[in-house]
Coordinates of C-alpha atoms in Angstrom, one line a residue:
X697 CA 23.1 21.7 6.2
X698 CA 22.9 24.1 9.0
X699 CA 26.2 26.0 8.2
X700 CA 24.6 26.2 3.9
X701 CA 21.3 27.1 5.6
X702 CA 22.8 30.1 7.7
X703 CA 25.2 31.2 5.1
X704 CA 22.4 31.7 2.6
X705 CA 20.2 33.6 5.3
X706 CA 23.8 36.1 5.4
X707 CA 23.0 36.5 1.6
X708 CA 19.7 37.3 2.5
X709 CA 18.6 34.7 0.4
X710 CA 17.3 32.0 2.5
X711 CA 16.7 28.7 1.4
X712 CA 13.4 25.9 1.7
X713 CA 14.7 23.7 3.6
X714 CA 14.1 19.6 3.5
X715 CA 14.7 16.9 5.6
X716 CA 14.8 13.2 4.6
X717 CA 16.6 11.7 7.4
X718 CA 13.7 9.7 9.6
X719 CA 16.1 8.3 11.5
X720 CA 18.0 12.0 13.1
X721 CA 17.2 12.8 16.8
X722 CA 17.5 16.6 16.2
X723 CA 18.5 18.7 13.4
X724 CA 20.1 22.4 14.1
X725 CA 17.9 24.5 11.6
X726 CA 14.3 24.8 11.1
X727 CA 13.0 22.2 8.1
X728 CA 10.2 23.3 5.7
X729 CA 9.1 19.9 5.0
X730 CA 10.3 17.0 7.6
X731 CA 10.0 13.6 7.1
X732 CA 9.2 12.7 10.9
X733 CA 6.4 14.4 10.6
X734 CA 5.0 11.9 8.3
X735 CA 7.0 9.0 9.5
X736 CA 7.8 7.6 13.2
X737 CA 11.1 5.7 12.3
X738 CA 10.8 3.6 15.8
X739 CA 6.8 3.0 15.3
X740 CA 8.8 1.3 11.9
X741 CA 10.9 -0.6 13.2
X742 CA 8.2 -1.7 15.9
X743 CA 5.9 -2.9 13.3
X744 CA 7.5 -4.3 10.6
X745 CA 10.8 -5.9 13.1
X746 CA 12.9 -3.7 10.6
X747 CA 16.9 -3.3 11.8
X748 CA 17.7 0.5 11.6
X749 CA 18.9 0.3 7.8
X750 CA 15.7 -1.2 7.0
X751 CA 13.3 1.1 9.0
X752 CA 15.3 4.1 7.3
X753 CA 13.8 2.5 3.6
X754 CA 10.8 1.4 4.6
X755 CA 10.5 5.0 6.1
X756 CA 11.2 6.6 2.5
X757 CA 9.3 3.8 0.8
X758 CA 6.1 5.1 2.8
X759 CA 7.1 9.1 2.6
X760 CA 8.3 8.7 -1.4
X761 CA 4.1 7.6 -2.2
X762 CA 3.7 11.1 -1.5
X763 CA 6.5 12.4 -3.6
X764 CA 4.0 14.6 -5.2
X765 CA 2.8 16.6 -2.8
X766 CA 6.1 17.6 -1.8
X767 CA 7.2 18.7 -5.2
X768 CA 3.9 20.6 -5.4
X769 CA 4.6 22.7 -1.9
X770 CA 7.8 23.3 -3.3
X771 CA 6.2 24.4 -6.8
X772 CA 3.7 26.7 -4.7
X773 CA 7.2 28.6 -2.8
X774 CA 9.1 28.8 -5.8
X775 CA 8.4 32.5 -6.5
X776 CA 9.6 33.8 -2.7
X777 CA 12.8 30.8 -2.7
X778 CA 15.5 30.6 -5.1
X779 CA 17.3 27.6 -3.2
X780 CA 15.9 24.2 -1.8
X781 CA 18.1 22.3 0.2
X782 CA 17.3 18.5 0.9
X783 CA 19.3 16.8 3.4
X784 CA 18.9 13.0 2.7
X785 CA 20.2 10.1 5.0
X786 CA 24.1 9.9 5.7
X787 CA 23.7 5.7 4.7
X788 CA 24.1 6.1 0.9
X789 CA 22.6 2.7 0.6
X790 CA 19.8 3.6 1.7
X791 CA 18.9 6.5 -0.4
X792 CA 20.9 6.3 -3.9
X793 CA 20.7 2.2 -4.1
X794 CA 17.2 2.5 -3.3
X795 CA 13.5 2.6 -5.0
X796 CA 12.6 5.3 -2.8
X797 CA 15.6 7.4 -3.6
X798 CA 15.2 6.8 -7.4
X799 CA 11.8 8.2 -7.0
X800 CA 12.4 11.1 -4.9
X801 CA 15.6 12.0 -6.8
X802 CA 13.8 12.2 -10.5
X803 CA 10.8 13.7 -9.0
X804 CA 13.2 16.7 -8.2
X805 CA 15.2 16.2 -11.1
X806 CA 12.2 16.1 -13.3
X807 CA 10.8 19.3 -12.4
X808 CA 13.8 21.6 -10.8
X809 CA 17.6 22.0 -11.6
X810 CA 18.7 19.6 -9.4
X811 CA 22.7 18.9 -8.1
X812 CA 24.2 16.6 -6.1
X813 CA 26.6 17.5 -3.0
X814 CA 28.5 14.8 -2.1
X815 CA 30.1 15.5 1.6
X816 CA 33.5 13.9 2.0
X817 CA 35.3 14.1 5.9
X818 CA 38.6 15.2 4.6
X819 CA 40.6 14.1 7.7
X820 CA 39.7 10.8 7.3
X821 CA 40.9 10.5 3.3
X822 CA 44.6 11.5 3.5
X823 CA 44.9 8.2 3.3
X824 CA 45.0 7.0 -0.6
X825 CA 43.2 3.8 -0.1
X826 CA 40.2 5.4 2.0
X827 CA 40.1 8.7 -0.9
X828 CA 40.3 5.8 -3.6
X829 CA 36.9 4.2 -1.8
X830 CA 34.8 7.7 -1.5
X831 CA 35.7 8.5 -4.7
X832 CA 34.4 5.0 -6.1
X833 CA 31.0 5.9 -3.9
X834 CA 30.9 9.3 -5.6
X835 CA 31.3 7.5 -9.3
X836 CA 28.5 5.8 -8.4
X837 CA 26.3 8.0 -7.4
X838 CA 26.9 10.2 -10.6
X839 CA 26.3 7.5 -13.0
X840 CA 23.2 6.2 -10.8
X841 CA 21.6 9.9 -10.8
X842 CA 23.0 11.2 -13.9
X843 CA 22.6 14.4 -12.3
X844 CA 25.7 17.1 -11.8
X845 CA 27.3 16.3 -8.6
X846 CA 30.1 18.3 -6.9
X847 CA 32.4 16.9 -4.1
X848 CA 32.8 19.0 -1.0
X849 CA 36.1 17.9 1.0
X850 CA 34.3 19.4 4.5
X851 CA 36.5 20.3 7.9
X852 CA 39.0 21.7 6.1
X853 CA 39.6 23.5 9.3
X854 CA 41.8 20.3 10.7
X855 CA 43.0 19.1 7.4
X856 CA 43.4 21.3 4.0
X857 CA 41.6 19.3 1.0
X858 CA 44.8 20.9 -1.2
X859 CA 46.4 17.1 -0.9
X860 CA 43.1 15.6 -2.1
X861 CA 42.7 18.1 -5.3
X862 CA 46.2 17.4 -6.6
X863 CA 45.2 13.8 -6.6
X864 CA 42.5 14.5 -8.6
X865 CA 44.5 16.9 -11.2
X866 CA 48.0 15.0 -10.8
X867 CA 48.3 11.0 -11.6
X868 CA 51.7 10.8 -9.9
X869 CA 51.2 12.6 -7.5
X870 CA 48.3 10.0 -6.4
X871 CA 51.1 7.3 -7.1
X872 CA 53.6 8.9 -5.1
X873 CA 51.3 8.8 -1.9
X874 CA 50.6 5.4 -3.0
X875 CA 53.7 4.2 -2.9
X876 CA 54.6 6.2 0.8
X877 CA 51.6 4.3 1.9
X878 CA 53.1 1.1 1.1
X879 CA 56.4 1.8 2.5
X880 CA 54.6 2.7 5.6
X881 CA 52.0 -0.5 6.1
X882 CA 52.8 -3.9 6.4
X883 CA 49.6 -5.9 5.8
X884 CA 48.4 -7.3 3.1
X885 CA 49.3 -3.4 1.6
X886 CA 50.8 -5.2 -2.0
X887 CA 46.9 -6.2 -2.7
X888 CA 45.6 -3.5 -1.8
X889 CA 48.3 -1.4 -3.2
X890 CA 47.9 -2.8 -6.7
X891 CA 44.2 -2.6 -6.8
X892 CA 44.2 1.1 -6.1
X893 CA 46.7 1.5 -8.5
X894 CA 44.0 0.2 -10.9
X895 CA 41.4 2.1 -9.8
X896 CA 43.1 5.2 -10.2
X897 CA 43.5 5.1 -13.6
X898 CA 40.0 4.0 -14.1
X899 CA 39.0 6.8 -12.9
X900 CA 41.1 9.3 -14.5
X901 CA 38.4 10.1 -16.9
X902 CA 35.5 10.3 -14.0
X903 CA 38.0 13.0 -12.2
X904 CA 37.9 15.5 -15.3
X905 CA 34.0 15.5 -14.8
X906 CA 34.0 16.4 -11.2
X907 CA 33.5 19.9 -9.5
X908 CA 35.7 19.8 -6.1
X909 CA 35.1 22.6 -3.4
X910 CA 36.8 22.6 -0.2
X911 CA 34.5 23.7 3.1
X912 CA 34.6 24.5 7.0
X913 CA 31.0 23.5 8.4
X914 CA 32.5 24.8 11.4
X915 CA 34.1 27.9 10.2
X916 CA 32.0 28.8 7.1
X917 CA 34.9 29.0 4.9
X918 CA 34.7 27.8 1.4
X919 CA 30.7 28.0 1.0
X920 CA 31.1 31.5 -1.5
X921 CA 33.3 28.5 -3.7
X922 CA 30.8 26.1 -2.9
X923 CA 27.6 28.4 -4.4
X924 CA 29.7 29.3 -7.2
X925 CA 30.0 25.8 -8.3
X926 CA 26.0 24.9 -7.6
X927 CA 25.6 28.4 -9.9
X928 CA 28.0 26.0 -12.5
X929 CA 26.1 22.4 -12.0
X930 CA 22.9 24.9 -12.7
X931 CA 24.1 26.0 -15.7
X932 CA 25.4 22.5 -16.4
X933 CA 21.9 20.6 -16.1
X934 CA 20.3 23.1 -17.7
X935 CA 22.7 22.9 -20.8
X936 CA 23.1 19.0 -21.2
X937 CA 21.5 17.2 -18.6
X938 CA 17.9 18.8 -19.3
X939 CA 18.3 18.1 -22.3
X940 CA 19.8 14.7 -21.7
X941 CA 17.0 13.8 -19.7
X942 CA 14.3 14.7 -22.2
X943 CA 16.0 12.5 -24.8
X944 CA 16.0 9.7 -22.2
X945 CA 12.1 10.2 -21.7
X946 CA 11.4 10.6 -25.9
X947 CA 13.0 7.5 -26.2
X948 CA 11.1 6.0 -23.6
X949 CA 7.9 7.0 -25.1
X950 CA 8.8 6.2 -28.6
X951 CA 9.7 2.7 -27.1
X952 CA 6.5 2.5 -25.4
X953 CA 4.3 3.5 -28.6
X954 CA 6.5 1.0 -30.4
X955 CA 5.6 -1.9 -27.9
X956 CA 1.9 -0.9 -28.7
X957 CA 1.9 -0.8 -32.0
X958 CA 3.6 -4.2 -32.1
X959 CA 1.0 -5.6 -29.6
X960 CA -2.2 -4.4 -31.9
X961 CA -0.3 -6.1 -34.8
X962 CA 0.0 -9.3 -33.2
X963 CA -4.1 -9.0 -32.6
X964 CA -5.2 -7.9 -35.7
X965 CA -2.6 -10.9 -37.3
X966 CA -4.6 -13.6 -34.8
X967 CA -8.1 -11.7 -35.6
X968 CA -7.2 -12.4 -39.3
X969 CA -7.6 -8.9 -40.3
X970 CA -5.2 -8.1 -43.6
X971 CA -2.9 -5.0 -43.6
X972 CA -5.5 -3.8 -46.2
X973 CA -8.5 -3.4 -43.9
X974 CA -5.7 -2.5 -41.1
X975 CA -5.5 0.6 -43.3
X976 CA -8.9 1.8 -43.6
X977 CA -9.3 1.2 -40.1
X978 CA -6.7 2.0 -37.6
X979 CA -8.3 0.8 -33.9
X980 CA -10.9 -2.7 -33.3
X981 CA -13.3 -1.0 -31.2
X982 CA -15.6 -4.0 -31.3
X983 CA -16.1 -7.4 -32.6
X984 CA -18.1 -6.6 -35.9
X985 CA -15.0 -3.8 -36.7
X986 CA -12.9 -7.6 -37.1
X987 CA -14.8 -8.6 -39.9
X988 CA -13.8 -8.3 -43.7
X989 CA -16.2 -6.6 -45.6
X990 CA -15.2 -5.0 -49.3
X991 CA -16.1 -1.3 -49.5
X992 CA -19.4 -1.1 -51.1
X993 CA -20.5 -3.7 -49.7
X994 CA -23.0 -2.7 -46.8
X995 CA -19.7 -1.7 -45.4
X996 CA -19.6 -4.5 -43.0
X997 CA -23.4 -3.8 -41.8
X998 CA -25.3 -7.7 -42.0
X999 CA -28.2 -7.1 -44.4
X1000 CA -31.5 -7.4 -43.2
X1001 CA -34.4 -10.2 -43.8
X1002 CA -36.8 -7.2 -45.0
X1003 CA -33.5 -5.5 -47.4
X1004 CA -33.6 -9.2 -49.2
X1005 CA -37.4 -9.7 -49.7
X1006 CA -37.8 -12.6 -47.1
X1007 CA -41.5 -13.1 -46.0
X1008 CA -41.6 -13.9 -42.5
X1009 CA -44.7 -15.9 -41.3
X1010 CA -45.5 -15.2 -37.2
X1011 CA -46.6 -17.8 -34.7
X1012 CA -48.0 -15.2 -32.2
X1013 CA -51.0 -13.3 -32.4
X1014 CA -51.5 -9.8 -33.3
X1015 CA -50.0 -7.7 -36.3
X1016 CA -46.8 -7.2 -37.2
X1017 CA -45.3 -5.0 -40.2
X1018 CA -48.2 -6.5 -42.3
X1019 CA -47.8 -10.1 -41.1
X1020 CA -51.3 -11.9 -40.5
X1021 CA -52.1 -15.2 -38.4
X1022 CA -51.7 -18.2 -40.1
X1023 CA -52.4 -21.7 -39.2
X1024 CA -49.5 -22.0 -37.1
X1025 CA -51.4 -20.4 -34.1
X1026 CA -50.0 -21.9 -30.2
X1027 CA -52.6 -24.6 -30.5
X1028 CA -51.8 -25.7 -34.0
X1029 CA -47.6 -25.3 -32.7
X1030 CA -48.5 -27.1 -29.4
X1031 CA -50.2 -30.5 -31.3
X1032 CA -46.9 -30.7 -33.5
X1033 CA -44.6 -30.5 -30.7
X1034 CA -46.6 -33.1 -29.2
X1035 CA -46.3 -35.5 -32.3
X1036 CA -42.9 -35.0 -33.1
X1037 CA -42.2 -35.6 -29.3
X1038 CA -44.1 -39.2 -29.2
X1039 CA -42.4 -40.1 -32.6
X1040 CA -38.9 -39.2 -31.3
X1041 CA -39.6 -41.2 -28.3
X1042 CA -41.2 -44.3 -30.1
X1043 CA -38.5 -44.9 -32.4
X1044 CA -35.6 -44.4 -29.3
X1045 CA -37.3 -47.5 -27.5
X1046 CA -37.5 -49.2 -30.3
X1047 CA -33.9 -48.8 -30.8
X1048 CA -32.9 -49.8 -27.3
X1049 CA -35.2 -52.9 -27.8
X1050 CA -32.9 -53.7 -30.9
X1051 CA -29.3 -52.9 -28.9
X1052 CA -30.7 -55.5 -26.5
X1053 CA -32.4 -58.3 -28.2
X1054 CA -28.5 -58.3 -30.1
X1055 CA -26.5 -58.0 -26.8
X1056 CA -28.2 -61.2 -25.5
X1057 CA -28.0 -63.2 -28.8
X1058 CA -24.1 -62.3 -28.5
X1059 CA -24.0 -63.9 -25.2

């Protein structure tokens, strides 16, 4: 990160700078936006008795619900900075295989051309087992992005990545070293042997996607090969992954308005309401929008007493659209509730009188 952020500061063309790693002590350029100033990865661990793998999630769990502030800073310094660089946490587990990740990775995605570096310690992968494992990590991370990615063999100042390349252009080559490597270890090296073996030819195909760049952190060498390719991946997302992406998100609408569609039909079908009426009306706003009704027809209004010539008589004083008093004043109302009560309760205790008089000739 350092040696990209000083060699685009030579090109006078110097980069916004992010940092994701909660857990790193110090970092050797100046960050932009820094994720330990929003986070305290030991204050973490402290309070939710997290292990260091776990404090580093929860860390970009709690920084990722903030996701869109960063993207907007970034949005704001997009006019003065043509390159952002985000240095994520070296535990790839805990960024690609992550919710967090996901979400921080398509919010970039989603809004800026957006490639993936994948750093690979070339010293320790002349070894054809160890190469075979990174480049099963960096398949992975392609097909888990579905962003461009390039590989960068780095410290290429103690070990040339030329070895690594020709494994990646030349099959035989690859089995070649395979097969020294076997000659040379003793344990267990006939497994392993024969499931590299696989491997490589499973990912034959993957090779023939890749972009690989050889660089020097220490030296500097290799990064005008290195901005060259990000120019490419550019160009790539731009051309097919873009593109890519918005099918992947039309779909996912169109699935969703599918989903809703099928839901309303499932409540108009219990509400009873034929595909008929479904077509003259397209949403149920309310209950009385559920009923059938033929078009004509009041068009589903309920008719009114008055509209059908029903005289009402009123039981309360005072005038009403032309009603007058009748004989069913309170008084009058009163004296009948009154007589219907007592004749109600007469002929109940007669009836109980009955039930018993019969349950003790029974016994």
């Amino acid at each position: 990160m350092q040696r990209l952020n000083s060699y685009l500061h030579s090109e006078k063309t110097p980069p916004y700078v992010v940092n994701l790693d909660p857990a790193v002590l110090k970092i050797p350029y100046g960050a932009n936006i820094d994720i330990r100033d929003s986070v305290k990865y030991k204050k973490v661990m402290e309070n939710y008795n997290l292990g260091p793998n776990g404090a580093i999630v929860t860390s970009l769990n709690l920084f990722s619900t903030k996701i869109d502030q960063v993207i907007s800073l970034v949005e704001k310094k997009s006019d003065k900075y043509k390159n952002v660089i985000i240095d994520t946490p070296g535990q790839i587990e805990c960024f690609i295989w992550s919710a967090s990740g996901a979400i921080i990775t398509e919010a970039f995605a989603s809004t800026f051309p957006t490639v993936i570096a994948y750093i690979v310690d070339t010293p320790r992968n002349t070894s054809p087992t160890t190469f075979i494992s990174n480049m099963l990590y960096a398949c992975s991370i392609l097909y888990k992005t579905k962003l461009p990615m390039i590989v960068v063999f780095n410290k290429t100042d103690i070990q040339k990545a030329d070895f690594a390349k020709e494994w990646l252009t030349d099959f035989e080559a690859f089995q070649e070293a395979l097969r020294s490597n076997e000659d040379d270890e003793t344990q267990g090296s006939g497994y392993m042997n024969s499931l590299v073996n696989s491997m490589s030819l499973m990912l034959e195909e993957f090779y023939s996607q890749l972009d690989v760049v050889g660089v020097s952190s220490y030296t500097g060498e290799g990064f005008d090969e290195f901005m060259k390719a990000v120019d490419n991946k550019v160009d790539e997302y731009n051309d097919y992954y873009k593109s890519e992406r918005e099918r992947i998100l039309k779909e996912k609408e169109e699935k969703e308005k599918l989903r809703k569609e099928k839901n309303l039909s499932h409540l108009m079908n219990d509400l009873g309401i034929s595909d008929k009426n479904k077509g003259k009306r397209d949403e149920v706003d309310v209950l009385s929008d559920t009923e059938d009704y033929e078009e004509g027809e009041n068009d589903g209004l309920v008719p009114h007493d008055d509209d059908e010539g029903v005289e009402r008589e009123y039981t309360f004083p005072g005038d009403r659209q032309n009603g007058e008093i009748n004989d069913n004043t309170n008084e009058a109302l009163q004296a009948r509730y009154q007589n219907a009560y007592e004749k109600t309760a007469k002929e109940a205790s007669s009836k109980t009188a009955e039930n018993i008089a019969k349950y003790i000739n029974q016994q």
